[in-house]
């Protein structure tokens, strides 16, 4: 199998961390592609008509996407139990919250990095950050208990979302007022899977 990737994407990183935690490095080849929101690479469009990454190309079936589908598929393939049935709805909600933070902060990055300055909308950027900030605060106040114990996809997703903010929006200071989450993230970021997938 081939996973189409770009190292800066938090959605890609979530899949890459899972691959390492689930012991699938010999099963999935990571293929770096040069693609953007304005100019999707042909190989990405061939795998995902939306032109987004990650996309997982399989030998025995059509390519699958998006990141939540890929991580669930790979988890089942490896029998990794990163979607524990005993708390599945909470874990899925935590993953969805992290993915929403990724959506908002990637949108912010697109606005500032891909659009000319005179076409950028400060109101749009601030609205997206407000969404991300609410998500971060909710995790810090409601979900910390699900970030402890055996590894699960919620933990991976949250770590990748926060690390992306550090990469693209560090000046926002997300740690202020979210000290418990900040402490957790500092520890989680030392995992081998996180170190190995840190964007260049």
Short mmCIF file of C-alpha atoms in Angstrom, two decimals:
data_model
loop_
_atom_site.label_atom_id
_atom_site.label_comp_id
_atom_site.label_asym_id
_atom_site.label_seq_id
_atom_site.Cartn_x
_atom_site.Cartn_y
_atom_site.Cartn_z
CA UNK A 1 0.00 0.00 0.00
CA UNK A 2 1.01 3.58 -0.58
CA UNK A 3 0.12 6.59 1.54
CA UNK A 4 0.28 9.88 -0.35
CA UNK A 5 1.72 12.47 2.02
CA UNK A 6 3.08 15.93 2.59
CA UNK A 7 4.93 16.17 5.88
CA UNK A 8 3.41 19.48 7.05
CA UNK A 9 -0.22 18.29 6.94
CA UNK A 10 -1.60 17.46 10.41
CA UNK A 11 -4.08 15.04 8.82
CA UNK A 12 -1.21 13.21 7.14
CA UNK A 13 0.78 13.21 10.36
CA UNK A 14 -2.09 11.57 12.21
CA UNK A 15 -1.98 8.65 9.77
CA UNK A 16 1.82 8.49 9.87
CA UNK A 17 1.89 8.37 13.67
CA UNK A 18 -0.68 5.58 13.67
CA UNK A 19 1.36 3.61 11.12
CA UNK A 20 4.33 3.70 13.46
CA UNK A 21 2.37 2.97 16.61
CA UNK A 22 0.59 0.05 14.91
CA UNK A 23 3.78 -1.46 13.51
CA UNK A 24 2.83 -1.01 9.86
CA UNK A 25 6.02 0.58 8.54
CA UNK A 26 6.75 -2.51 6.42
CA UNK A 27 3.18 -2.56 5.08
CA UNK A 28 2.64 1.05 4.01
CA UNK A 29 5.02 3.01 1.79
CA UNK A 30 4.88 6.76 2.36
CA UNK A 31 5.04 8.65 -0.94
CA UNK A 32 5.77 12.37 -0.74
CA UNK A 33 3.79 14.42 -3.25
CA UNK A 34 4.02 18.08 -4.19
CA UNK A 35 0.45 19.34 -4.01
CA UNK A 36 -1.48 22.38 -2.83
CA UNK A 37 -5.02 23.58 -2.27
CA UNK A 38 -4.85 25.59 -5.52
CA UNK A 39 -3.06 22.98 -7.60
CA UNK A 40 -3.68 19.37 -6.59
CA UNK A 41 -1.16 16.88 -7.93
CA UNK A 42 -2.54 14.49 -10.60
CA UNK A 43 -1.67 11.42 -8.52
CA UNK A 44 -3.59 12.85 -5.59
CA UNK A 45 -6.67 13.56 -7.73
CA UNK A 46 -6.45 10.02 -9.13
CA UNK A 47 -6.65 8.66 -5.60
CA UNK A 48 -9.05 11.22 -4.13
CA UNK A 49 -11.27 13.30 -6.45
CA UNK A 50 -11.28 16.05 -3.82
CA UNK A 51 -7.54 16.41 -4.40
CA UNK A 52 -6.71 16.15 -0.70
CA UNK A 53 -4.16 14.16 1.26
CA UNK A 54 -3.68 11.75 2.85
CA UNK A 55 -4.96 9.12 0.46
CA UNK A 56 -4.21 5.42 0.83
CA UNK A 57 -3.70 3.46 -2.38
CA UNK A 58 -4.49 -0.23 -1.96
CA UNK A 59 -3.64 -3.14 -4.23
CA UNK A 60 -6.90 -4.97 -3.56
CA UNK A 61 -9.42 -2.14 -3.75
CA UNK A 62 -9.98 1.52 -4.54
CA UNK A 63 -7.96 4.20 -2.78
CA UNK A 64 -9.51 5.38 0.48
CA UNK A 65 -9.63 8.79 2.17
CA UNK A 66 -9.90 10.97 4.32
CA UNK A 67 -7.63 10.65 7.37
CA UNK A 68 -10.34 9.27 9.65
CA UNK A 69 -11.18 6.52 7.17
CA UNK A 70 -7.50 5.71 6.66
CA UNK A 71 -6.69 5.53 10.36
CA UNK A 72 -9.70 3.34 11.08
CA UNK A 73 -8.77 1.02 8.21
CA UNK A 74 -5.14 0.73 9.27
CA UNK A 75 -6.10 0.23 12.91
CA UNK A 76 -8.33 -2.69 11.94
CA UNK A 77 -5.65 -4.08 9.63
CA UNK A 78 -3.10 -4.12 12.43
CA UNK A 79 -5.50 -5.04 15.23
CA UNK A 80 -4.05 -2.09 17.12
CA UNK A 81 -7.09 -1.28 19.33
CA UNK A 82 -6.65 2.46 18.92
CA UNK A 83 -10.45 2.73 18.64
CA UNK A 84 -11.38 0.93 21.88
CA UNK A 85 -15.01 -0.19 21.88
CA UNK A 86 -15.39 0.49 25.59
CA UNK A 87 -15.21 4.23 24.94
CA UNK A 88 -15.68 4.41 21.18
CA UNK A 89 -18.10 7.36 21.07
CA UNK A 90 -15.96 9.48 23.36
CA UNK A 91 -12.81 8.63 21.41
CA UNK A 92 -14.50 9.41 18.08
CA UNK A 93 -15.74 12.74 19.45
CA UNK A 94 -12.26 13.59 20.69
CA UNK A 95 -10.82 12.73 17.28
CA UNK A 96 -13.51 14.85 15.59
CA UNK A 97 -12.67 17.78 17.87
CA UNK A 98 -8.99 17.49 17.00
CA UNK A 99 -9.80 17.22 13.29
CA UNK A 100 -11.96 20.35 13.53
CA UNK A 101 -9.04 22.20 15.11
CA UNK A 102 -6.90 21.01 12.18
CA UNK A 103 -9.53 22.18 9.68
CA UNK A 104 -9.69 25.65 11.21
CA UNK A 105 -5.95 26.15 11.56
CA UNK A 106 -5.13 24.75 8.11
CA UNK A 107 -7.70 27.20 6.72
CA UNK A 108 -5.90 30.02 8.53
CA UNK A 109 -2.60 28.94 7.01
CA UNK A 110 -4.12 28.79 3.52
CA UNK A 111 -5.47 32.31 3.93
CA UNK A 112 -2.12 33.78 4.92
CA UNK A 113 0.25 31.61 2.88
CA UNK A 114 -1.64 31.10 -0.39
CA UNK A 115 -3.67 34.27 -0.91
CA UNK A 116 -2.21 37.69 -1.79
CA UNK A 117 -2.18 40.08 1.14
CA UNK A 118 -4.85 42.33 -0.39
CA UNK A 119 -7.22 39.37 -0.73
CA UNK A 120 -6.84 38.03 2.79
CA UNK A 121 -9.68 38.36 5.30
CA UNK A 122 -8.60 39.12 8.87
CA UNK A 123 -12.17 38.45 10.01
CA UNK A 124 -12.07 34.98 8.46
CA UNK A 125 -8.71 34.23 10.10
CA UNK A 126 -9.98 35.32 13.51
CA UNK A 127 -13.20 33.34 13.11
CA UNK A 128 -11.19 30.21 12.36
CA UNK A 129 -8.92 30.79 15.32
CA UNK A 130 -11.97 31.24 17.58
CA UNK A 131 -13.13 27.77 16.53
CA UNK A 132 -9.72 26.27 17.23
CA UNK A 133 -9.41 28.05 20.57
CA UNK A 134 -12.81 26.75 21.68
CA UNK A 135 -11.80 23.23 20.71
CA UNK A 136 -8.53 23.48 22.61
CA UNK A 137 -10.29 24.84 25.69
CA UNK A 138 -12.87 22.06 25.53
CA UNK A 139 -10.18 19.38 25.41
CA UNK A 140 -8.38 21.00 28.34
CA UNK A 141 -11.54 21.25 30.45
CA UNK A 142 -13.52 18.14 29.44
CA UNK A 143 -11.34 15.54 27.78
CA UNK A 144 -8.09 15.26 29.72
CA UNK A 145 -9.16 11.95 31.24
CA UNK A 146 -9.29 10.47 27.72
CA UNK A 147 -5.73 11.60 27.02
CA UNK A 148 -4.38 9.28 29.69
CA UNK A 149 -4.22 5.51 29.78
CA UNK A 150 -3.68 3.22 26.79
CA UNK A 151 -2.92 4.94 23.50
CA UNK A 152 -5.93 5.76 21.33
CA UNK A 153 -6.63 7.69 18.13
CA UNK A 154 -7.99 10.65 20.09
CA UNK A 155 -4.62 11.17 21.71
CA UNK A 156 -2.82 10.94 18.37
CA UNK A 157 -5.20 13.37 16.70
CA UNK A 158 -4.99 15.94 19.50
CA UNK A 159 -1.20 15.79 19.53
CA UNK A 160 -1.02 16.30 15.76
CA UNK A 161 -3.47 19.20 15.87
CA UNK A 162 -1.56 21.02 18.61
CA UNK A 163 1.78 20.38 16.95
CA UNK A 164 0.44 21.91 13.73
CA UNK A 165 -0.50 25.05 15.64
CA UNK A 166 3.07 25.19 16.94
CA UNK A 167 4.29 24.88 13.35
CA UNK A 168 2.07 27.49 11.69
CA UNK A 169 0.52 29.63 14.44
CA UNK A 170 2.91 29.56 17.38
CA UNK A 171 2.33 33.25 18.12
CA UNK A 172 -1.26 32.45 19.12
CA UNK A 173 -0.01 31.04 22.43
CA UNK A 174 -2.51 28.19 22.70
CA UNK A 175 -0.90 27.00 25.96
CA UNK A 176 -2.08 30.07 27.90
CA UNK A 177 -4.97 28.93 30.07
CA UNK A 178 -4.61 25.33 28.90
CA UNK A 179 -1.76 24.28 31.15
CA UNK A 180 -2.92 20.69 31.69
CA UNK A 181 -3.16 20.10 27.96
CA UNK A 182 0.17 21.84 27.37
CA UNK A 183 1.88 19.53 29.88
CA UNK A 184 0.30 16.49 28.27
CA UNK A 185 1.35 17.61 24.79
CA UNK A 186 4.94 18.18 25.88
CA UNK A 187 5.14 14.60 27.13
CA UNK A 188 3.30 13.04 24.20
CA UNK A 189 5.52 14.84 21.71
CA UNK A 190 8.52 12.84 22.94
CA UNK A 191 7.06 9.56 21.64
CA UNK A 192 9.18 8.00 18.93
CA UNK A 193 6.27 8.17 16.47
CA UNK A 194 5.89 11.92 16.99
CA UNK A 195 9.60 12.61 16.75
CA UNK A 196 9.88 10.56 13.54
CA UNK A 197 7.00 12.45 11.87
CA UNK A 198 7.92 15.98 12.88
CA UNK A 199 7.62 18.21 9.78
CA UNK A 200 10.90 19.29 8.25
#
